[in-house]
Every structure is written in C-alpha cells, then in structure tokens.
PDB file of C-alpha atoms and ligand atoms in Angstrom:
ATOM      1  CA  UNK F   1     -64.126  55.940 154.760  1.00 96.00           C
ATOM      2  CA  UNK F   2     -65.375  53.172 152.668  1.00 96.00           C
ATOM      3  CA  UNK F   3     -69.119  54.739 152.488  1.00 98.00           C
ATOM      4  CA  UNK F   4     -71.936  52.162 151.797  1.00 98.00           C
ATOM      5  CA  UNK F   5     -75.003  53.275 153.725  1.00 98.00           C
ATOM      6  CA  UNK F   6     -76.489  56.000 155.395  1.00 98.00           C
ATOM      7  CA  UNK F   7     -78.930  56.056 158.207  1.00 98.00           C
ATOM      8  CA  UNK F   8     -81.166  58.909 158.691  1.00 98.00           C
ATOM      9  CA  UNK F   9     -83.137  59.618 162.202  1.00 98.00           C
ATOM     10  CA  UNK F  10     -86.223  61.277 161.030  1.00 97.00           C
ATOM     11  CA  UNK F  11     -87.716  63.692 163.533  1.00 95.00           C
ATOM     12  CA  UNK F  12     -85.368  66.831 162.880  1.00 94.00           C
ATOM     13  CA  UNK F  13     -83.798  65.577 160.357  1.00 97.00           C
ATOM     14  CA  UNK F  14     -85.759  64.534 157.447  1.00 98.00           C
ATOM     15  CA  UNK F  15     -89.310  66.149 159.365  1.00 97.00           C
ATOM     16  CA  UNK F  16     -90.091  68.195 161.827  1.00 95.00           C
ATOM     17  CA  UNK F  17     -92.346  66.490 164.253  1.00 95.00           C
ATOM     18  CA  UNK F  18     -91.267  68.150 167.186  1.00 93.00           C
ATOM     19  CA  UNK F  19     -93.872  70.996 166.853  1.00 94.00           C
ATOM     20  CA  UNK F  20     -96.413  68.517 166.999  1.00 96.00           C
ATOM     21  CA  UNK F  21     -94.979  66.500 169.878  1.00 96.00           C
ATOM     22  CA  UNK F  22     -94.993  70.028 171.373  1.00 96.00           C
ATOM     23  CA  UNK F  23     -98.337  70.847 171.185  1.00 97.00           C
ATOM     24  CA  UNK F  24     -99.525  67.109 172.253  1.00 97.00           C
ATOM     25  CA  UNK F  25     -97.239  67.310 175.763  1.00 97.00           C
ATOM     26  CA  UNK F  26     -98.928  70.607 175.821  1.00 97.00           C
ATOM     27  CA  UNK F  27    -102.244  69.999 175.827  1.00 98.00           C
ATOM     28  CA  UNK F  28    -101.289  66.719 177.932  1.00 98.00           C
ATOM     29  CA  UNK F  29     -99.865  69.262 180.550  1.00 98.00           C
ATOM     30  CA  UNK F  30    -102.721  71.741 180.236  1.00 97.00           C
ATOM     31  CA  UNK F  31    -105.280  69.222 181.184  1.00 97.00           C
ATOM     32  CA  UNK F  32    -103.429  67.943 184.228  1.00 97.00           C
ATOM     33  CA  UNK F  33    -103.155  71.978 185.241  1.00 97.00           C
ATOM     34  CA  UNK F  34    -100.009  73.441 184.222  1.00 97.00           C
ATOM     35  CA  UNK F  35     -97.760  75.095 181.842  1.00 96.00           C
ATOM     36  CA  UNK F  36     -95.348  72.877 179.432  1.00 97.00           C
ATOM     37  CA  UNK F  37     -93.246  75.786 177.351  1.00 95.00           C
ATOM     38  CA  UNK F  38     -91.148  75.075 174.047  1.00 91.00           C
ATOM     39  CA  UNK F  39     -88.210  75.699 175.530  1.00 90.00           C
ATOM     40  CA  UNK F  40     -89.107  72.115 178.301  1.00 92.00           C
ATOM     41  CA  UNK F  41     -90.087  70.649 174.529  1.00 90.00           C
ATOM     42  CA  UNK F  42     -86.268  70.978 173.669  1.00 86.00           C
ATOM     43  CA  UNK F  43     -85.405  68.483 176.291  1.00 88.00           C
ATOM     44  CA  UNK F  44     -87.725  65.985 174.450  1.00 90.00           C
ATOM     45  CA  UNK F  45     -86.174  66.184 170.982  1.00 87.00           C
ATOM     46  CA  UNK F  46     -84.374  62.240 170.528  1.00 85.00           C
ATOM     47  CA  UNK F  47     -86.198  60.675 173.740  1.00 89.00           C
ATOM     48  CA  UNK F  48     -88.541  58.140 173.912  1.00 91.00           C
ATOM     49  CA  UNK F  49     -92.416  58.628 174.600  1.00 94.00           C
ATOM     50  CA  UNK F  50     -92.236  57.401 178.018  1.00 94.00           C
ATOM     51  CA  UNK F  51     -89.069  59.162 178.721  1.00 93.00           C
ATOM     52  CA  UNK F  52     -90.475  62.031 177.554  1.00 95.00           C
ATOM     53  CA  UNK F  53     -93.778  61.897 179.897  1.00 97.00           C
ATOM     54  CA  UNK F  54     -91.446  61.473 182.951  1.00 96.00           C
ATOM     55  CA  UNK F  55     -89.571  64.521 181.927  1.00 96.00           C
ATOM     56  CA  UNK F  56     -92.847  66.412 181.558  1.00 97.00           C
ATOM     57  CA  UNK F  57     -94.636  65.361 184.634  1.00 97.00           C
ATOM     58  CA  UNK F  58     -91.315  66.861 186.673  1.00 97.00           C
ATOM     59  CA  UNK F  59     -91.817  70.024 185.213  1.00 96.00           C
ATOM     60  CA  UNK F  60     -95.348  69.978 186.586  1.00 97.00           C
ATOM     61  CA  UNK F  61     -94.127  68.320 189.685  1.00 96.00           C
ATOM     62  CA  UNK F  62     -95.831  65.139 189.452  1.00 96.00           C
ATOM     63  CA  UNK F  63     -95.962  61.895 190.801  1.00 95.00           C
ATOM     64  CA  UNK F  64     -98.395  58.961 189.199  1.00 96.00           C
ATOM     65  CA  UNK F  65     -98.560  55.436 189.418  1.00 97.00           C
ATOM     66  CA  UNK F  66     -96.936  53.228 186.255  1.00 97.00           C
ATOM     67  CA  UNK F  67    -100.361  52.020 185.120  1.00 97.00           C
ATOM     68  CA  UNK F  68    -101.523  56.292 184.762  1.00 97.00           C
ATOM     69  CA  UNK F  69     -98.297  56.668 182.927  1.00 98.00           C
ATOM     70  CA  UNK F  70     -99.860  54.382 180.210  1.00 97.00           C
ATOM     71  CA  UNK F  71    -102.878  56.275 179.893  1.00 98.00           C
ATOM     72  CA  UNK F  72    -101.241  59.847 179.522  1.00 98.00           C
ATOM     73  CA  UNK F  73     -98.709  58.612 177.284  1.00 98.00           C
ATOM     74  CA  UNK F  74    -101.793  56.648 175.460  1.00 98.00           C
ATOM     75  CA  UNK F  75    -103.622  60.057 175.662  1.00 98.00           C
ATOM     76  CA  UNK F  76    -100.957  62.016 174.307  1.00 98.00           C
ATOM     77  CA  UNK F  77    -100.135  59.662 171.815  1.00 98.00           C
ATOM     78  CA  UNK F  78    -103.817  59.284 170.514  1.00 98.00           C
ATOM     79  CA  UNK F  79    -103.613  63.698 169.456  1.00 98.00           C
ATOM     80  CA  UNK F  80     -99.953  63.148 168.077  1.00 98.00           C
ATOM     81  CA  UNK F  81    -101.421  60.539 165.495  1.00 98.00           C
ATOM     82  CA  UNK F  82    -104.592  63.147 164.665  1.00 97.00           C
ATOM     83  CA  UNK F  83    -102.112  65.870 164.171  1.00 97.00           C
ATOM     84  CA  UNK F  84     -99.293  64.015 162.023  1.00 97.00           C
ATOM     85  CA  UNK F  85    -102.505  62.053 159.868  1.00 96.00           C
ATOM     86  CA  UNK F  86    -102.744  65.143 157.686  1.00 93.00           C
ATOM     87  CA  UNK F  87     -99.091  65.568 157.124  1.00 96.00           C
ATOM     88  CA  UNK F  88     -97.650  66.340 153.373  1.00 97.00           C
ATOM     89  CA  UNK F  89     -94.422  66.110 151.315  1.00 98.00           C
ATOM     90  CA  UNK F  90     -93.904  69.703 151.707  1.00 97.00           C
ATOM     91  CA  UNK F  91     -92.942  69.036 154.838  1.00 97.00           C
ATOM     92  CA  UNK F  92     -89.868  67.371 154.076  1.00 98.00           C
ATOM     93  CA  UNK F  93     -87.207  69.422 155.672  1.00 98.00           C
ATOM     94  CA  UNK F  94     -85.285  71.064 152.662  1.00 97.00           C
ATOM     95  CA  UNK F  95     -82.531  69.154 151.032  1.00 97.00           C
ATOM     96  CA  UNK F  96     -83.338  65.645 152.077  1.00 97.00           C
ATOM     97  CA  UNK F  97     -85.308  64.527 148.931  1.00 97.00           C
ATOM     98  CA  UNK F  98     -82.281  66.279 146.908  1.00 97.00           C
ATOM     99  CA  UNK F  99     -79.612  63.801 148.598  1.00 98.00           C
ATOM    100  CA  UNK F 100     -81.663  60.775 148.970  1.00 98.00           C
ATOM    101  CA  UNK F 101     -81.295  60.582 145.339  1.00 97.00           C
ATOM    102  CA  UNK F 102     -77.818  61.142 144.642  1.00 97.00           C
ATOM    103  CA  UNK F 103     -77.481  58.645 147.437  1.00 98.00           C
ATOM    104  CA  UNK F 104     -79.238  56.154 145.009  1.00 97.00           C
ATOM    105  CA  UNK F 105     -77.215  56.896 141.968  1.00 97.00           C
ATOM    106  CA  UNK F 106     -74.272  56.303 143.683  1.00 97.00           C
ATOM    107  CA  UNK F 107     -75.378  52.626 145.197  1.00 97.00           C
ATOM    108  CA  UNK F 108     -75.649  53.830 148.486  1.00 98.00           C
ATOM    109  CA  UNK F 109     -77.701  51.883 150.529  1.00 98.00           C
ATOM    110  CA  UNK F 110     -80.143  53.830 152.886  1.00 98.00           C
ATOM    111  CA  UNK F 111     -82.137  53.611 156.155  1.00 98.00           C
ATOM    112  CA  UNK F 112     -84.219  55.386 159.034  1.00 98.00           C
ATOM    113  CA  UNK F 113     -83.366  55.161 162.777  1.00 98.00           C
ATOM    114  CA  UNK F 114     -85.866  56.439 164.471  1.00 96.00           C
ATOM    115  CA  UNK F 115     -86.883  55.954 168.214  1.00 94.00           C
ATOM    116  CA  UNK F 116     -90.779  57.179 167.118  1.00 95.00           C
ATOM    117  CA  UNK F 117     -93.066  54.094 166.713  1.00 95.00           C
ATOM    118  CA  UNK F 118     -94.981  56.737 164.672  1.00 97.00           C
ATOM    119  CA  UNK F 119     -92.598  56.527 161.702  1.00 97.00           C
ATOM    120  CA  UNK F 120     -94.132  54.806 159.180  1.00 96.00           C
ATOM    121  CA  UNK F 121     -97.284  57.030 159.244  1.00 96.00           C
ATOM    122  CA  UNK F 122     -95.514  60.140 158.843  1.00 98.00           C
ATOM    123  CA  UNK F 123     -93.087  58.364 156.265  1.00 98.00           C
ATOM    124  CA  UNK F 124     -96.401  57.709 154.736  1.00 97.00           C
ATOM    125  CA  UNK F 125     -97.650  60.926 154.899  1.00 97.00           C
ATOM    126  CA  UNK F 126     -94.634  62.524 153.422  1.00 98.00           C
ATOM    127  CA  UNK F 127     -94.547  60.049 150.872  1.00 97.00           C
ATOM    128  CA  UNK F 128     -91.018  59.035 151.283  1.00 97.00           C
ATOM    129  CA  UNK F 129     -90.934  55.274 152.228  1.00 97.00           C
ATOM    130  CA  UNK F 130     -89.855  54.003 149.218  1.00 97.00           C
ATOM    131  CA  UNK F 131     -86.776  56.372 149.429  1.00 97.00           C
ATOM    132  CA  UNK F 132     -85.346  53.678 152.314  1.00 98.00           C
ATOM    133  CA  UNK F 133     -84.102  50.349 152.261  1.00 98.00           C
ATOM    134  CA  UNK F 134     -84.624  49.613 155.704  1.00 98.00           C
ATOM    135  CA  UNK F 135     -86.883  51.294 158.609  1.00 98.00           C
ATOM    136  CA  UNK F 136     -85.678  50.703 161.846  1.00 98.00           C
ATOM    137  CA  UNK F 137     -88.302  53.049 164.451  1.00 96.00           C
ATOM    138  CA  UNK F 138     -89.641  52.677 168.107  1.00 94.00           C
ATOM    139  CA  UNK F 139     -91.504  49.218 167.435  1.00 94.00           C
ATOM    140  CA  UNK F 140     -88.051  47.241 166.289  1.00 95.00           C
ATOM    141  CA  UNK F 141     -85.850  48.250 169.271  1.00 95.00           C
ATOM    142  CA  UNK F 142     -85.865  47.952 172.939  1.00 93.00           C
ATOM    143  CA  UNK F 143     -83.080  50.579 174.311  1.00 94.00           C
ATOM    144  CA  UNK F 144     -83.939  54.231 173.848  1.00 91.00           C
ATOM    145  CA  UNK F 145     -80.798  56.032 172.408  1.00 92.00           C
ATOM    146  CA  UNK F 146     -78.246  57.054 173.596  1.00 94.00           C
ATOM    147  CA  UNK F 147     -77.957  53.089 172.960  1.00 96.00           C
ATOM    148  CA  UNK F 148     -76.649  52.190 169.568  1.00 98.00           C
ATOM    149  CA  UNK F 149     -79.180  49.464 169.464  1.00 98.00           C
ATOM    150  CA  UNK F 150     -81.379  51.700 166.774  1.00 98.00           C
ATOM    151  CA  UNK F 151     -78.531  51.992 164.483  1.00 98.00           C
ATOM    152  CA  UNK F 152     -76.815  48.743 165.067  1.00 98.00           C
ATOM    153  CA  UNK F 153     -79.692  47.066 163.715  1.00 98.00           C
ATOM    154  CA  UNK F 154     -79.971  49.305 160.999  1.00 98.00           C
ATOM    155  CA  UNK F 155     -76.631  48.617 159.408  1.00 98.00           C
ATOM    156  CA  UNK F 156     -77.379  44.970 159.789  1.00 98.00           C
ATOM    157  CA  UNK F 157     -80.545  45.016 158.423  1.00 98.00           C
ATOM    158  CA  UNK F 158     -78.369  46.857 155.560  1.00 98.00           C
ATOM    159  CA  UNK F 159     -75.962  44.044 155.461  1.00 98.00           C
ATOM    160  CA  UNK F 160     -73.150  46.257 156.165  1.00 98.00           C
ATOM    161  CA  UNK F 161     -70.853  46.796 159.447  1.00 98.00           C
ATOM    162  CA  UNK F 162     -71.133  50.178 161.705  1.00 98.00           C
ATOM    163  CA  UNK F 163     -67.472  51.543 159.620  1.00 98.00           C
ATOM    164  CA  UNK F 164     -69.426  51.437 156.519  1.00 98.00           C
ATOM    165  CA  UNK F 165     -72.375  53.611 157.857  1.00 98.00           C
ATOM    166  CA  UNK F 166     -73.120  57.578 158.128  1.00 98.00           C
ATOM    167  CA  UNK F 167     -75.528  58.732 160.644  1.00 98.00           C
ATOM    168  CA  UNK F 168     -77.469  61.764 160.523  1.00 98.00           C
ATOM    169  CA  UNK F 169     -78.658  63.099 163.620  1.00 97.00           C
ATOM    170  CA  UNK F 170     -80.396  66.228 165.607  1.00 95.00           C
ATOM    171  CA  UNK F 171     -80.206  65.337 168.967  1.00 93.00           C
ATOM    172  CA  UNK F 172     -77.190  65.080 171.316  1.00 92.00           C
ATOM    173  CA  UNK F 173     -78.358  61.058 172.705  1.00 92.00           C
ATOM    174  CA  UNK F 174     -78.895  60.082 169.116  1.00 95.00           C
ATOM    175  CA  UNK F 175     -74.512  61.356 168.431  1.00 96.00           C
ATOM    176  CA  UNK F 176     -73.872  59.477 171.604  1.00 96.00           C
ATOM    177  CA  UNK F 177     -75.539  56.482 169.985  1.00 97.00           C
ATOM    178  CA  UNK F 178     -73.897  56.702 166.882  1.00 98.00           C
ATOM    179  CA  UNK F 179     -70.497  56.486 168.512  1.00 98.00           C
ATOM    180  CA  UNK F 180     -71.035  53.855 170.996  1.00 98.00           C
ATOM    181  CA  UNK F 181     -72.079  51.955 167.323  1.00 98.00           C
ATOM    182  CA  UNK F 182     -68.947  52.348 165.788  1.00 98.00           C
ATOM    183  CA  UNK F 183     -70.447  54.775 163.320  1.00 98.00           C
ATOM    184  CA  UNK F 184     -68.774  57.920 162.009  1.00 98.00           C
ATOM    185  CA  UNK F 185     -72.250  60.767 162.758  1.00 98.00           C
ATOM    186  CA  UNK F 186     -73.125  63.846 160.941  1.00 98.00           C
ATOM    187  CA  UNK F 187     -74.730  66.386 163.094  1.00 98.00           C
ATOM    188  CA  UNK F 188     -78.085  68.742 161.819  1.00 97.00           C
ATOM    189  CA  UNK F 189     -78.511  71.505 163.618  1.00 96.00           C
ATOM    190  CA  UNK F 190     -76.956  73.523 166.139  1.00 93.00           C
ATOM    191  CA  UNK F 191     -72.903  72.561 166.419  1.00 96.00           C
ATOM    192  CA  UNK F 192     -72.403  73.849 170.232  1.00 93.00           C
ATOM    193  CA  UNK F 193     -75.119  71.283 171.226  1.00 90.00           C
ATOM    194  CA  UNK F 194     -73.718  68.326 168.822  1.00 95.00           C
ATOM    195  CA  UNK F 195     -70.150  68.800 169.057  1.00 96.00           C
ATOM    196  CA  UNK F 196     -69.410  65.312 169.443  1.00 97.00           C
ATOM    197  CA  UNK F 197     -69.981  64.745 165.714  1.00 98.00           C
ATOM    198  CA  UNK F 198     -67.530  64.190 163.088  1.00 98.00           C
ATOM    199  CA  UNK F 199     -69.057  67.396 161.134  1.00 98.00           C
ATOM    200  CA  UNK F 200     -72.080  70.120 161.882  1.00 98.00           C
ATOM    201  CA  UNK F 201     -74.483  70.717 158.829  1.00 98.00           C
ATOM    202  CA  UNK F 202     -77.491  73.246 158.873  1.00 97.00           C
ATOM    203  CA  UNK F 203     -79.734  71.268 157.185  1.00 96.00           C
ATOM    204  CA  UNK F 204     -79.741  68.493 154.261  1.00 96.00           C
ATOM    205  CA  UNK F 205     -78.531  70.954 151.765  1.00 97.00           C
ATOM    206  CA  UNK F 206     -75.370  71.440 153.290  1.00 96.00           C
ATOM    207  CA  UNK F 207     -73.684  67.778 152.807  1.00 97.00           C
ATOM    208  CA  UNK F 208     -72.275  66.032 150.000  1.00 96.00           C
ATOM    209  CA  UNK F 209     -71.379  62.485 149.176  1.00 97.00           C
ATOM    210  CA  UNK F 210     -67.472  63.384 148.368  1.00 96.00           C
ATOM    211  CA  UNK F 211     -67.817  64.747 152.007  1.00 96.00           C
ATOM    212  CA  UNK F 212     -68.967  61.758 153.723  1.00 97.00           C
ATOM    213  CA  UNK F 213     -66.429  60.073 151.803  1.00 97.00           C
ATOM    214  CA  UNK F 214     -63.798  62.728 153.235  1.00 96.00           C
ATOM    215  CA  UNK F 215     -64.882  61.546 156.851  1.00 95.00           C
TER     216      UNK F 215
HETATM  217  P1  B16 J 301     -93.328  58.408 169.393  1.00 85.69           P
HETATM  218  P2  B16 J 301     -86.603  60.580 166.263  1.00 85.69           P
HETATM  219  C1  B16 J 301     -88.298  60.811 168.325  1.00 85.69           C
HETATM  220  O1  B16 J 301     -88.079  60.725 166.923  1.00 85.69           O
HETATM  221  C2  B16 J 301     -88.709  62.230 168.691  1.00 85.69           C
HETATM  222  O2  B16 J 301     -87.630  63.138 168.445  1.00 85.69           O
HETATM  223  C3  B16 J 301     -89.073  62.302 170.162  1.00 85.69           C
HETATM  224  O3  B16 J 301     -89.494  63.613 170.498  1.00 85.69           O
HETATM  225  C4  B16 J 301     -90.203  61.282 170.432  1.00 85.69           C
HETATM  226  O4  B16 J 301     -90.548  61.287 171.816  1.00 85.69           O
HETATM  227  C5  B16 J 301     -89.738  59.881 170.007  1.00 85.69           C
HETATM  228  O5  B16 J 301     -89.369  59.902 168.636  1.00 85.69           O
HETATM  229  C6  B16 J 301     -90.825  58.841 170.211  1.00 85.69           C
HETATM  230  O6  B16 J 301     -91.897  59.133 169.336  1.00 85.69           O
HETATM  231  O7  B16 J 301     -94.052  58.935 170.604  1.00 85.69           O
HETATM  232  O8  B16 J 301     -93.956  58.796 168.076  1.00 85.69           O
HETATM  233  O9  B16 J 301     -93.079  56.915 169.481  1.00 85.69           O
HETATM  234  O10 B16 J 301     -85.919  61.918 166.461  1.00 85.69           O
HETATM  235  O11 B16 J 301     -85.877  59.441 166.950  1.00 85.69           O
HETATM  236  O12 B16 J 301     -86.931  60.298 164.816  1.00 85.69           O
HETATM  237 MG1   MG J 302     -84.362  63.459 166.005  1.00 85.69          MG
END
C-alpha cells in the first residue's frame, strides 16, 4: 500500500487505561451494591462511557432513568480523571515511543482515534502529544465505533484518504471500524479475538514500517 499515515487508538494500544476504567466501574458498582469483576471489564475495552454504564448496570441487573445515567456516568467519570491525573511516561505501553519516531523520519503523518473524551489528559500525562499530528477522541465524534466515523475524520484531518491510512487497534468494534473506513487495521493483542485484521502484533515492538508497507 501507498502508506502515508497512521492512526493509533490509545487505550490498549499506546496506554493502558483499562485498569483504571476497571477500578472506576468498580467502585461505581460497589456503591450501588454489587460485584463488577475484570473479566465484565473486558466487555468495556473500545466502548463508549455510556455504553459502558449500560453494560455494567445489566450485570447488576439494573434499571434507572436517563437523567441517573448522567450522574453515574458523571460519578464514575469524576474518579477516572483523579486516577489518570497522576499518570507518567513510563506508562507508555512498550514500543510505541520507539515507532512513533521512525514514523517521523520516514514522513509519515500520524494521529489518535480514540472514543475516550479523556485523551488529551492522559496524552498529557504521558507526555506524548506532540508525537501526533492530529487527535481525534470522544469530544470530536458522535458514533461510538464500530462506526468508522473516529477514523474517517482522522485521515481527513490528515489530508489523506482511508487507502493511505494504518490503524492500530485492541478492541474487536474498533477492527470493525477500521474496515467499514476503508482502512487496512493492525490488530494489538490477542489474534483469536481480532481476527478480522490484516495482521496480529503483541505489542508496538512487534511492527515495522516495511511491514505496513507489505500490507
Ligand atoms: P471516556 P479507546 C476507550 O478508549 C476505552 O477503551 C473505553 O473503555 C472507554 O469507555 C472509552 O474510551 C470512553 O472513555 O470515559 O474516558 O470518555 O480504546 O477508544 O482509546
Ligand atoms: Mg482501545
């Protein structure tokens, strides 16, 4: 492929965030009186907050009305921020910081889909803004992946069409999304559970630009 940018979700692939999503919906579900285990967090990886709450309030077997939605997913929202404010570059998942440069020696143009309207305090935090050339998160789109919206608008915002773009991804909807875009999709993480990518990597460490060039 003709390879000119590369678009990056960030929870599980540049960060892992999910463990403190996890203990947020956990303490959310503790205080409404029941149990919310890691293996229900899985099913949150890739899905939006409010997505997310409605998935959690079935495992506890709830019902509430739209306006108490808001104010657990406020509530839940308001820890998340506390627990993510203290967050460091040595959490950058291994690899990334590694291939974000090559990708700048070579011209290639970068950017973050992300479905978290959280992402520019943990790319903050991290210190890794200034490695993108466009953030696309939560607060820019309006349809939750698996719509390609998130990535649509980030290889706009790049100035270059869907066949140009790579996307990495850890989460099943965010493949889907990548497809429906016209985007070739490199999966991170486990390949029974992305099999619909073009390739399965470990982690960041594991790809190379000749290789997305390959795809
Ligand atoms: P927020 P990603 C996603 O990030 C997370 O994987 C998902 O667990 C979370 O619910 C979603 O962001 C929304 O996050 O509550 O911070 O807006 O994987 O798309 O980078
Ligand atoms: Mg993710």
């Amino acid at each position: 492929m003709d390879l000119r940018g590369c678009i990056f979700d960030l929870d599980g692939v540049i960060v892992d965030t999910a463990k403190y999503h996890y203990l947020a919906w956990k303490r959310l579900a503790a205080e409404l009186g029941f149990e919310f285990s890691e293996e229900h967090n899985e099913a949150l990886k890739g899905v939006s907050r409010m997505a997310s709450l409605e998935i959690l309030l079935k495992v506890g077997g709830m019902k509430v009305s739209d306006e108490k939605k808001h104010e657990l997913a406020d509530r839940k929202n308001g820890w998340y921020v506390e627990y993510i404010s203290d967050m460091t570059p040595e959490e950058i998942l291994p690899g990334s910081v590694e291939f974000l440069e090559q990708l700048r020696k070579e011209g290639i143009r970068t950017a973050i889909g992300s479905a978290s309207r959280n992402a520019g305090t943990i790319l903050d935090g991290i210190r890794l803004r200034g490695y993108f050339d466009v953030i696309v998160d939560g607060n820019k789109i309006h349809r939750a992946k698996p719509d390609p919206e998130v990535f649509v608008r980030g290889a706009e915002e790049m100035n270059l069409t869907p066949s140009q773009c790579v996307v990495f991804e850890d989460a099943r909807a965010g493949i889907e999304a990548a497809i429906a875009g016209g985007m070739k999709c490199v999966g991170v993480g486990d390949p029974l559970l992305l099999k619909r990518a073009d390739i399965v990597i470990p982690d960041m460490r594991h790809v190379t630009v000749e290789q997305l060039r390959n795809l």
